[in-house]
GROMACS .gro file of C-alpha atoms in nm:
model
  488
    1MET     CA    1   7.444  12.514   9.361
    2ILE     CA    2   7.668  12.184   9.296
    3ARG     CA    3   8.020  12.196   9.476
    4LEU     CA    4   8.293  12.055   9.261
    5SER     CA    5   8.484  11.815   9.459
    6PRO     CA    6   8.839  11.858   9.572
    7ALA     CA    7   8.966  11.517   9.396
    8ARG     CA    8   8.800  11.606   9.062
    9ALA     CA    9   8.938  11.955   9.063
   10HIS     CA   10   9.283  11.841   9.137
   11ALA     CA   11   9.276  11.547   8.890
   12LEU     CA   12   9.213  11.783   8.623
   13ALA     CA   13   9.487  12.047   8.742
   14CYS     CA   14   9.707  11.756   8.738
   15LEU     CA   15   9.629  11.676   8.364
   16LEU     CA   16   9.619  12.019   8.243
   17ARG     CA   17   9.948  12.090   8.397
   18ALA     CA   18  10.088  11.780   8.252
   19GLU     CA   19   9.980  11.906   7.914
   20ARG     CA   20  10.115  12.221   7.954
   21GLU     CA   21  10.447  12.140   8.056
   22GLY     CA   22  10.489  11.804   7.846
   23ARG     CA   23  10.542  11.585   8.158
   24PHE     CA   24  10.392  11.254   8.286
   25VAL     CA   25  10.086  11.297   8.460
   26ARG     CA   26  10.218  11.073   8.774
   27GLU     CA   27  10.521  11.277   8.788
   28VAL     CA   28  10.307  11.588   8.797
   29ALA     CA   29  10.108  11.464   9.054
   30GLU     CA   30  10.383  11.367   9.281
   31SER     CA   31  10.500  11.722   9.248
   32MET     CA   32  10.175  11.916   9.275
   33PRO     CA   33  10.260  12.205   9.582
   34ARG     CA   34   9.859  12.161   9.672
   35LYS     CA   35   9.732  11.839   9.725
   36PRO     CA   36   9.345  11.776   9.898
   37GLU     CA   37   9.394  11.764  10.251
   38ASP     CA   38   9.205  11.447  10.283
   39PRO     CA   39   9.391  11.149  10.185
   40ARG     CA   40   9.088  10.973  10.012
   41ASP     CA   41   9.056  11.282   9.792
   42ALA     CA   42   9.430  11.271   9.713
   43ALA     CA   43   9.390  10.904   9.630
   44LEU     CA   44   9.090  10.941   9.418
   45ALA     CA   45   9.218  11.240   9.212
   46LEU     CA   46   9.531  11.042   9.136
   47ARG     CA   47   9.306  10.743   9.044
   48LEU     CA   48   9.117  10.983   8.800
   49ALA     CA   49   9.426  11.133   8.643
   50LEU     CA   50   9.571  10.829   8.570
   51GLY     CA   51   9.266  10.640   8.467
   52ALA     CA   52   9.161  10.920   8.250
   53THR     CA   53   9.510  10.919   8.060
   54ALA     CA   54   9.552  10.549   8.063
   55ALA     CA   55   9.218  10.517   7.871
   56ALA     CA   56   9.211  10.838   7.684
   57GLY     CA   57   9.149  10.702   7.336
   58THR     CA   58   8.864  10.480   7.420
   59LEU     CA   59   8.692  10.745   7.638
   60ASP     CA   60   8.745  10.964   7.326
   61GLU     CA   61   8.558  10.711   7.122
   62LEU     CA   62   8.264  10.699   7.329
   63LEU     CA   63   8.255  11.071   7.402
   64ASP     CA   64   8.298  11.157   7.043
   65ARG     CA   65   7.971  10.939   6.965
   66TYR     CA   66   7.778  11.220   7.115
   67ILE     CA   67   7.969  11.548   7.052
   68ALA     CA   68   7.838  11.739   6.748
   69LYS     CA   69   8.185  11.864   6.664
   70PRO     CA   70   8.460  11.660   6.840
   71ARG     CA   71   8.741  11.840   6.666
   72ALA     CA   72   8.601  12.186   6.812
   73VAL     CA   73   8.630  12.081   7.168
   74LYS     CA   74   8.912  12.259   7.326
   75LEU     CA   75   9.169  12.052   7.551
   76PRO     CA   76   9.061  12.158   7.886
   77VAL     CA   77   8.731  12.091   7.815
   78ARG     CA   78   8.819  11.723   7.690
   79LEU     CA   79   9.019  11.644   7.965
   80ALA     CA   80   8.740  11.752   8.195
   81LEU     CA   81   8.502  11.519   7.980
   82ARG     CA   82   8.753  11.246   8.017
   83ILE     CA   83   8.755  11.250   8.392
   84SER     CA   84   8.357  11.248   8.407
   85ALA     CA   85   8.339  10.949   8.138
   86PHE     CA   86   8.619  10.745   8.318
   87GLU     CA   87   8.404  10.734   8.621
   88LEU     CA   88   8.085  10.652   8.460
   89LEU     CA   89   8.271  10.369   8.224
   90TYR     CA   90   8.532  10.236   8.466
   91LEU     CA   91   8.457  10.318   8.826
   92LYS     CA   92   8.063  10.284   8.800
   93THR     CA   93   8.017  10.615   9.011
   94PRO     CA   94   7.637  10.692   9.007
   95ALA     CA   95   7.537  10.890   8.696
   96ARG     CA   96   7.376  11.200   8.861
   97VAL     CA   97   7.727  11.222   9.081
   98ALA     CA   98   7.975  11.182   8.768
   99VAL     CA   99   7.750  11.374   8.545
  100SER     CA  100   7.688  11.687   8.770
  101GLN     CA  101   8.051  11.670   8.859
  102GLY     CA  102   8.156  11.676   8.503
  103VAL     CA  103   7.920  11.960   8.415
  104GLU     CA  104   8.101  12.190   8.699
  105LEU     CA  105   8.448  12.064   8.576
  106VAL     CA  106   8.371  12.185   8.235
  107ARG     CA  107   8.205  12.498   8.348
  108GLY     CA  108   8.554  12.588   8.519
  109GLN     CA  109   8.708  12.560   8.184
  110ALA     CA  110   8.427  12.728   7.966
  111LYS     CA  111   8.096  12.831   8.088
  112SER     CA  112   7.955  12.830   7.756
  113ALA     CA  113   8.002  12.445   7.727
  114ALA     CA  114   7.840  12.322   8.038
  115GLY     CA  115   7.505  12.255   7.842
  116MET     CA  116   7.702  12.040   7.580
  117ALA     CA  117   7.895  11.838   7.863
  118ASN     CA  118   7.530  11.793   8.068
  119ALA     CA  119   7.386  11.636   7.748
  120VAL     CA  120   7.694  11.427   7.630
  121LEU     CA  121   7.774  11.283   7.968
  122ARG     CA  122   7.410  11.175   8.021
  123ARG     CA  123   7.423  10.984   7.684
  124VAL     CA  124   7.761  10.843   7.800
  125ALA     CA  125   7.591  10.737   8.117
  126ASP     CA  126   7.307  10.553   7.903
  127ALA     CA  127   7.562  10.395   7.681
  128CYS     CA  128   7.833  10.251   7.905
  129ASP     CA  129   7.741   9.901   7.932
  130SER     CA  130   7.642   9.837   7.569
  131PHE     CA  131   7.988  10.012   7.476
  132LEU     CA  132   8.188   9.793   7.698
  133ALA     CA  133   8.016   9.484   7.557
  134ALA     CA  134   8.087   9.640   7.209
  135GLU     CA  135   7.732   9.551   7.093
  136ASP     CA  136   7.804   9.798   6.799
  137ILE     CA  137   8.006   9.533   6.645
  138ALA     CA  138   7.892   9.189   6.482
  139ALA     CA  139   7.901   8.915   6.699
  140GLY     CA  140   8.238   8.700   6.654
  141VAL     CA  141   8.587   8.704   6.779
  142LEU     CA  142   8.619   9.086   6.648
  143ARG     CA  143   8.346   9.167   6.920
  144ASP     CA  144   8.488   8.969   7.174
  145HIS     CA  145   8.828   9.131   7.146
  146THR     CA  146   8.689   9.478   7.093
  147ALA     CA  147   8.531   9.448   7.412
  148LEU     CA  148   8.822   9.326   7.611
  149ALA     CA  149   9.017   9.636   7.468
  150ARG     CA  150   8.734   9.851   7.581
  151ARG     CA  151   8.713   9.719   7.917
  152ALA     CA  152   9.097   9.763   7.963
  153GLY     CA  153   9.083  10.125   7.835
  154LEU     CA  154   9.355   9.981   7.523
  155PRO     CA  155   9.364  10.065   7.159
  156ALA     CA  156   9.242   9.740   6.981
  157TRP     CA  157   9.589   9.681   6.764
  158LEU     CA  158   9.734   9.656   7.110
  159ALA     CA  159   9.498   9.452   7.269
  160GLU     CA  160   9.532   9.195   6.988
  161ALA     CA  161   9.891   9.209   6.976
  162ILE     CA  162   9.902   9.126   7.379
  163ILE     CA  163   9.645   8.833   7.329
  164SER     CA  164   9.863   8.698   7.009
  165SER     CA  165  10.175   8.715   7.262
  166LEU     CA  166  10.032   8.575   7.583
  167GLY     CA  167   9.731   8.380   7.486
  168GLU     CA  168   9.368   8.491   7.583
  169ARG     CA  169   9.387   8.353   7.950
  170CYS     CA  170   9.701   8.546   8.033
  171ALA     CA  171   9.608   8.842   7.810
  172GLN     CA  172   9.281   8.861   8.033
  173THR     CA  173   9.464   8.904   8.360
  174LEU     CA  174   9.665   9.190   8.211
  175PHE     CA  175   9.320   9.349   8.100
  176ASP     CA  176   9.187   9.299   8.441
  177ALA     CA  177   9.474   9.472   8.600
  178GLN     CA  178   9.545   9.750   8.337
  179LEU     CA  179   9.300  10.026   8.518
  180GLU     CA  180   9.378   9.939   8.870
  181PRO     CA  181   9.673  10.084   9.076
  182ALA     CA  182   9.999   9.880   9.095
  183PRO     CA  183  10.176   9.778   9.407
  184VAL     CA  184  10.450   9.933   9.497
  185TYR     CA  185  10.790   9.743   9.571
  186VAL     CA  186  11.137   9.868   9.693
  187HIS     CA  187  11.473   9.730   9.741
  188LEU     CA  188  11.660   9.823  10.045
  189ASN     CA  189  12.027   9.936  10.095
  190PRO     CA  190  12.228   9.667  10.275
  191ARG     CA  191  12.363   9.916  10.507
  192LEU     CA  192  12.028   9.955  10.672
  193SER     CA  193  12.177   9.679  10.930
  194PRO     CA  194  12.488   9.792  11.139
  195GLU     CA  195  12.630   9.446  11.077
  196GLY     CA  196  12.496   9.435  10.707
  197GLU     CA  197  12.158   9.273  10.622
  198ASP     CA  198  12.158   8.926  10.716
  199VAL     CA  199  12.024   8.733  10.374
  200SER     CA  200  11.814   8.519  10.616
  201ALA     CA  201  11.620   8.862  10.726
  202GLY     CA  202  11.525   8.947  10.338
  203GLN     CA  203  11.175   9.090  10.378
  204GLY     CA  204  10.918   8.983  10.079
  205PRO     CA  205  10.572   9.079   9.983
  206THR     CA  206  10.435   8.743  10.064
  207ASP     CA  207  10.409   8.526  10.367
  208GLU     CA  208  10.398   8.196  10.118
  209PRO     CA  209  10.644   8.132   9.891
  210GLY     CA  210  10.559   7.933   9.608
  211ALA     CA  211  10.417   7.895   9.213
  212ASP     CA  212  10.100   8.101   9.316
  213ALA     CA  213  10.260   8.373   9.489
  214VAL     CA  214  10.202   8.741   9.374
  215ALA     CA  215  10.594   8.814   9.369
  216PRO     CA  216  10.901   8.645   9.456
  217MET     CA  217  11.097   8.682   9.808
  218LEU     CA  218  11.433   8.831   9.790
  219PRO     CA  219  11.673   8.977  10.023
  220GLY     CA  220  11.629   9.346  10.010
  221LEU     CA  221  11.270   9.319   9.852
  222MET     CA  222  11.015   9.469  10.037
  223GLN     CA  223  10.669   9.621   9.977
  224PRO     CA  224  10.599   9.898  10.205
  225ALA     CA  225  10.234   9.889  10.400
  226ASP     CA  226  10.205  10.268  10.348
  227ILE     CA  227  10.405  10.381  10.042
  228SER     CA  228  10.325  10.755  10.119
  229SER     CA  229  10.475  10.710  10.479
  230PHE     CA  230  10.785  10.567  10.342
  231ILE     CA  231  10.841  10.827  10.052
  232ARG     CA  232  10.813  11.083  10.326
  233SER     CA  233  11.046  10.922  10.519
  234GLY     CA  234  11.315  11.038  10.298
  235ALA     CA  235  11.467  10.664  10.241
  236LEU     CA  236  11.458  10.693   9.849
  237ASN     CA  237  11.624  11.062   9.896
  238ARG     CA  238  11.868  10.886  10.111
  239ALA     CA  239  11.953  10.626   9.886
  240ASP     CA  240  11.818  10.379  10.184
  241ALA     CA  241  11.624  10.215   9.914
  242VAL     CA  242  11.520  10.215   9.548
  243ALA     CA  243  11.164  10.152   9.385
  244SER     CA  244  11.141   9.879   9.183
  245ASP     CA  245  10.905   9.603   9.080
  246ALA     CA  246  10.945   9.268   9.250
  247ALA     CA  247  10.994   9.125   8.903
  248ALA     CA  248  11.232   9.334   8.810
  249GLN     CA  249  11.422   9.272   9.128
  250LEU     CA  250  11.455   8.924   9.032
  251ILE     CA  251  11.589   9.011   8.713
  252ALA     CA  252  11.828   9.191   8.841
  253THR     CA  253  11.942   8.930   9.084
  254ALA     CA  254  11.933   8.673   8.833
  255ALA     CA  255  12.169   8.913   8.632
  256THR     CA  256  12.435   8.940   8.936
  257ALA     CA  257  12.716   8.712   8.967
  258PRO     CA  258  13.080   8.744   9.102
  259GLY     CA  259  13.352   8.893   8.846
  260SER     CA  260  13.300   9.168   8.590
  261CYS     CA  261  12.963   9.303   8.474
  262LEU     CA  262  12.890   9.517   8.170
  263GLU     CA  263  12.518   9.674   8.197
  264ILE     CA  264  12.394   9.804   7.883
  265GLY     CA  265  12.084  10.043   7.916
  266ALA     CA  266  12.130  10.128   8.274
  267GLY     CA  267  11.923  10.428   8.275
  268ARG     CA  268  11.926  10.588   8.607
  269GLY     CA  269  12.093  10.291   8.758
  270THR     CA  270  11.823  10.108   8.955
  271LYS     CA  271  11.918   9.756   8.861
  272THR     CA  272  12.281   9.879   8.901
  273PHE     CA  273  12.188   9.984   9.261
  274ILE     CA  274  12.011   9.622   9.304
  275MET     CA  275  12.308   9.424   9.139
  276CYS     CA  276  12.551   9.609   9.353
  277ALA     CA  277  12.338   9.547   9.678
  278GLN     CA  278  12.281   9.151   9.626
  279ALA     CA  279  12.640   9.119   9.514
  280GLY     CA  280  12.756   9.281   9.857
  281ARG     CA  281  12.490   9.067  10.030
  282LEU     CA  282  12.666   8.764   9.899
  283GLY     CA  283  13.027   8.903   9.970
  284TRP     CA  284  13.110   8.865   9.613
  285ALA     CA  285  13.385   9.053   9.448
  286HIS     CA  286  13.202   9.223   9.145
  287SER     CA  287  13.297   9.504   8.954
  288HIS     CA  288  13.032   9.669   8.714
  289THR     CA  289  13.043   9.903   8.414
  290ALA     CA  290  12.720  10.074   8.378
  291LEU     CA  291  12.641  10.204   8.004
  292ASP     CA  292  12.362  10.451   7.899
  293LEU     CA  293  12.299  10.668   7.593
  294SER     CA  294  12.225  10.965   7.822
  295ALA     CA  295  12.530  11.141   7.991
  296ARG     CA  296  12.277  11.305   8.255
  297LYS     CA  297  12.139  10.962   8.367
  298CYS     CA  298  12.482  10.812   8.406
  299GLU     CA  299  12.607  11.103   8.625
  300LEU     CA  300  12.248  11.030   8.841
  301ASN     CA  301  12.353  10.667   8.864
  302LEU     CA  302  12.680  10.719   9.007
  303GLU     CA  303  12.551  11.007   9.224
  304ARG     CA  304  12.299  10.778   9.391
  305LEU     CA  305  12.552  10.492   9.414
  306HIS     CA  306  12.774  10.708   9.596
  307ALA     CA  307  12.526  10.836   9.821
  308ALA     CA  308  12.440  10.434   9.892
  309GLY     CA  309  12.797  10.361   9.939
  310LEU     CA  310  12.797  10.093   9.654
  311ASP     CA  311  12.985  10.261   9.426
  312GLY     CA  312  13.310  10.094   9.508
  313GLU     CA  313  13.374   9.903   9.179
  314VAL     CA  314  13.158  10.088   8.969
  315ARG     CA  315  13.232  10.328   8.669
  316CYS     CA  316  12.968  10.462   8.428
  317VAL     CA  317  13.006  10.547   8.068
  318ALA     CA  318  12.793  10.723   7.832
  319GLY     CA  319  12.749  10.608   7.478
  320ASP     CA  320  12.511  10.396   7.193
  321GLY     CA  321  12.532  10.043   7.295
  322CYS     CA  322  12.496   9.942   6.945
  323VAL     CA  323  12.827  10.065   6.905
  324VAL     CA  324  12.988   9.923   7.235
  325ASP     CA  325  13.340   9.918   7.094
  326ALA     CA  326  13.352  10.269   7.023
  327VAL     CA  327  13.204  10.353   7.377
  328LEU     CA  328  13.444  10.106   7.550
  329ALA     CA  329  13.742  10.230   7.362
  330ASP     CA  330  13.916  10.424   7.645
  331ILE     CA  331  13.863  10.145   7.899
  332ASP     CA  332  14.027   9.929   7.631
  333ALA     CA  333  14.316  10.143   7.618
  334ALA     CA  334  14.356  10.215   7.959
  335ALA     CA  335  14.360   9.766   8.001
  336GLY     CA  336  14.588   9.747   7.697
  337GLU     CA  337  14.341   9.481   7.556
  338ARG     CA  338  13.989   9.455   7.439
  339VAL     CA  339  13.797   9.381   7.760
  340LEU     CA  340  13.558   9.110   7.796
  341PHE     CA  341  13.323   9.069   8.072
  342ASP     CA  342  13.220   8.746   8.280
  343ARG     CA  343  12.836   8.894   8.235
  344VAL     CA  344  12.686   9.129   7.991
  345PHE     CA  345  12.330   9.265   8.101
  346VAL     CA  346  12.116   9.434   7.822
  347ASP     CA  347  11.816   9.592   7.976
  348ALA     CA  348  11.658   9.681   7.644
  349PRO     CA  349  11.463   9.990   7.564
  350CYS     CA  350  11.114   9.871   7.484
  351SER     CA  351  10.751   9.947   7.475
  352GLY     CA  352  10.706   9.932   7.826
  353THR     CA  353  10.390   9.732   7.776
  354GLY     CA  354  10.450   9.534   8.100
  355THR     CA  355  10.438   9.870   8.296
  356MET     CA  356  10.109  10.037   8.168
  357ARG     CA  357   9.960  10.067   8.490
  358ARG     CA  358  10.227  10.281   8.632
  359HIS     CA  359  10.295  10.481   8.317
  360PRO     CA  360   9.949  10.536   8.155
  361GLU     CA  361  10.079  10.718   7.860
  362ILE     CA  362  10.241  10.415   7.696
  363SER     CA  363   9.937  10.245   7.544
  364TRP     CA  364   9.831  10.549   7.350
  365ARG     CA  365  10.145  10.678   7.238
  366LEU     CA  366  10.275  10.362   7.099
  367ASP     CA  367  10.320  10.308   6.725
  368ALA     CA  368  10.198   9.950   6.593
  369ALA     CA  369  10.475   9.945   6.348
  370ASP     CA  370  10.723  10.025   6.596
  371VAL     CA  371  10.651   9.724   6.800
  372ALA     CA  372  10.568   9.471   6.516
  373TYR     CA  373  10.778   9.164   6.454
  374GLU     CA  374  11.123   9.376   6.269
  375GLY     CA  375  10.998   9.698   6.356
  376ALA     CA  376  11.216   9.967   6.503
  377LEU     CA  377  11.241   9.847   6.849
  378PRO     CA  378  11.277   9.477   6.776
  379ARG     CA  379  11.555   9.589   6.532
  380LEU     CA  380  11.709   9.802   6.801
  381GLN     CA  381  11.692   9.521   7.068
  382LEU     CA  382  11.866   9.265   6.844
  383ALA     CA  383  12.134   9.532   6.727
  384LEU     CA  384  12.224   9.589   7.086
  385LEU     CA  385  12.239   9.208   7.173
  386ARG     CA  386  12.453   9.158   6.883
  387ALA     CA  387  12.702   9.413   6.981
  388ALA     CA  388  12.695   9.314   7.350
  389ALA     CA  389  12.780   8.947   7.239
  390SER     CA  390  13.146   9.040   7.139
  391ARG     CA  391  13.200   9.140   7.496
  392VAL     CA  392  13.100   8.805   7.681
  393ALA     CA  393  13.410   8.638   7.791
  394GLU     CA  394  13.426   8.244   7.721
  395ASP     CA  395  13.183   8.072   7.951
  396GLY     CA  396  13.039   8.401   8.035
  397GLU     CA  397  12.660   8.520   8.016
  398LEU     CA  398  12.471   8.751   7.805
  399VAL     CA  399  12.132   8.837   8.019
  400TYR     CA  400  11.855   9.004   7.774
  401ALA     CA  401  11.570   9.179   7.962
  402THR     CA  402  11.290   9.393   7.894
  403CYS     CA  403  10.936   9.515   8.054
  404SER     CA  404  10.736   9.432   7.756
  405VAL     CA  405  10.480   9.140   7.736
  406LEU     CA  406  10.490   9.148   7.340
  407ALA     CA  407  10.667   8.833   7.193
  408SER     CA  408  10.807   9.042   6.919
  409GLU     CA  409  11.028   9.260   7.146
  410ASN     CA  410  11.104   8.931   7.395
  411GLN     CA  411  11.109   8.577   7.249
  412ALA     CA  412  11.146   8.678   6.891
  413VAL     CA  413  11.447   8.877   6.965
  414VAL     CA  414  11.606   8.610   7.142
  415ASP     CA  415  11.535   8.364   6.870
  416ALA     CA  416  11.695   8.592   6.614
  417PHE     CA  417  11.993   8.664   6.794
  418LEU     CA  418  12.047   8.284   6.840
  419ALA     CA  419  12.015   8.234   6.482
  420SER     CA  420  12.287   8.503   6.394
  421SER     CA  421  12.649   8.473   6.343
  422GLU     CA  422  12.705   8.630   6.689
  423GLY     CA  423  12.443   8.401   6.850
  424ALA     CA  424  12.548   8.090   6.753
  425ALA     CA  425  12.818   8.088   7.003
  426PHE     CA  426  12.547   8.090   7.298
  427ARG     CA  427  12.319   7.861   7.431
  428LEU     CA  428  11.986   7.936   7.654
  429VAL     CA  429  11.997   7.853   8.035
  430PRO     CA  430  11.701   7.874   8.257
  431VAL     CA  431  11.665   8.211   8.464
  432HIS     CA  432  11.558   8.013   8.788
  433GLU     CA  433  11.924   7.860   8.754
  434ALA     CA  434  12.086   8.198   8.796
  435GLN     CA  435  12.391   8.207   9.028
  436ALA     CA  436  12.263   8.457   9.279
  437LEU     CA  437  11.913   8.294   9.321
  438SER     CA  438  12.080   7.955   9.390
  439ALA     CA  439  12.335   8.135   9.621
  440PHE     CA  440  12.074   8.281   9.851
  441ALA     CA  441  11.869   7.958   9.856
  442ASP     CA  442  12.180   7.768   9.954
  443ALA     CA  443  12.262   8.013  10.246
  444CYS     CA  444  11.919   8.065  10.406
  445GLY     CA  445  11.632   7.916  10.208
  446VAL     CA  446  11.483   8.291  10.112
  447GLY     CA  447  11.600   8.254   9.784
  448CYS     CA  448  11.397   7.938   9.696
  449SER     CA  449  11.062   8.118   9.675
  450ALA     CA  450  11.242   8.334   9.414
  451THR     CA  451  11.384   8.023   9.248
  452THR     CA  452  10.995   7.857   9.237
  453PHE     CA  453  10.857   8.184   9.147
  454ALA     CA  454  11.120   8.250   8.848
  455ARG     CA  455  11.067   7.855   8.736
  456SER     CA  456  10.672   7.915   8.740
  457HIS     CA  457  10.686   8.203   8.501
  458GLU     CA  458  10.936   8.007   8.233
  459ASP     CA  459  10.847   7.889   7.908
  460ASP     CA  460  10.976   7.523   7.818
  461ARG     CA  461  11.326   7.703   7.707
  462GLY     CA  462  11.370   7.869   8.029
  463ARG     CA  463  11.285   8.200   7.948
  464PHE     CA  464  11.099   8.403   8.217
  465GLN     CA  465  10.803   8.597   8.159
  466THR     CA  466  10.552   8.788   8.414
  467VAL     CA  467  10.212   8.949   8.312
  468PRO     CA  468  10.054   9.225   8.538
  469ALA     CA  469   9.769   9.092   8.738
  470PRO     CA  470   9.541   9.272   8.999
  471GLU     CA  471   9.800   9.313   9.312
  472ALA     CA  472  10.077   9.123   9.145
  473CYS     CA  473  10.411   9.263   8.997
  474ASP     CA  474  10.420   9.377   8.647
  475GLY     CA  475  10.542   9.214   8.300
  476HIS     CA  476  10.901   9.154   8.262
  477PHE     CA  477  11.086   8.956   8.033
  478CYS     CA  478  11.444   8.772   8.104
  479ALA     CA  479  11.632   8.549   7.901
  480ARG     CA  480  12.006   8.393   8.003
  481MET     CA  481  12.239   8.304   7.728
  482VAL     CA  482  12.577   8.123   7.812
  483ARG     CA  483  12.857   8.130   7.564
  484ARG     CA  484  12.998   7.820   7.468
  485SER     CA  485  13.370   7.759   7.557
  486ALA     CA  486  13.593   7.716   7.228
  487SER     CA  487  13.663   7.361   7.296
  488CYS     CA  488  13.276   7.285   7.278
   0.00000   0.00000   0.00000
């Protein structure tokens, strides 16, 4: 009798629970009460669960070629088949192992389906190479792009959109990284040092700064050698640190400056934490208003900032950033005037296409119409920018950021804003010239690698864009805009 491996059994349990509870697979995997005892089994289980989710549509396309009645396959059986198909297609697990284990996975869900699973998975094993090469499509650009999409486990339309946005060379780096684990970075609370963290002691993820580095070096930025041990230490629960991608930390630092800041789209406050921490490291007087649509997220943001000791000049308000005047009405009333801010940071809701390695559900849940030029998301992003512009003080900055790699949500939104009546008063300035990056560089040189990193990822107008690559940071976009003074 074949013994089902603990890793595969656990991966299927995670997928089943995620479907049953309507939760994200990674969230379920982290909260499962029982995990495989062997760390290698636990790592493989997570890889299988995330991979089978990230490539779900591609796996189904291949499986359904050999299933007589695809619609008749029950979800638990399909999830089991996806795990084995993922192993065959992407991990190159020996066919005899992947097929036999797949059959046992299916048998555990429906004994009557074991024979079907054996026949289907054997045919899948034989077809992997030709399917990935898209040999079923006539030679040409369509075949080439379909092959790229299949190798990355992405919908064909999304792969096309990524190629159109980034160009084939940069898109290829994203495709190569798509089904690989993403590196984990954290941002440390300055209180970890008795005297406050010295900016010269910033811990970065790379030893050699420069344009070819996989991530910037910044004070507070750290890549734990053992993320599991770091999580078990309780540092995240104590607000000694927050988990945040390295490029996202650079953007939060670039959005930090002395004076007042309005953050729109603060969520649970990861960037709020980083901005307050960086202002503290630099000794800047910094008042922060964090706005989010969710009242619960506002509460969580303030709770963590309080636990971190970073809530001195912070207030959180709940409301729709598209009607920012209504949301800030009480603040205006208390001030006796319409409050303007030295810096307004719009961390816009987006497709999340720069973070698909971490959030495998994204690619197959996205609707092409929503991210198209003038689609629902770009329209929302532009509306947020136009509303935010009215709250920027003279000579103040408006910073726009997403975790998308699509031009329709990034460059196109910025261009549309600058062409609008609200945007006519603003001009683009390079991200690498941000005040905090320059201040860290002047203080100790640590920031210079972040400055170099930012510059190397800017276009000719100073807009910053990273692209996921193996063992490198996620895809994030940022544009800085300054309001011209009335005399200009």
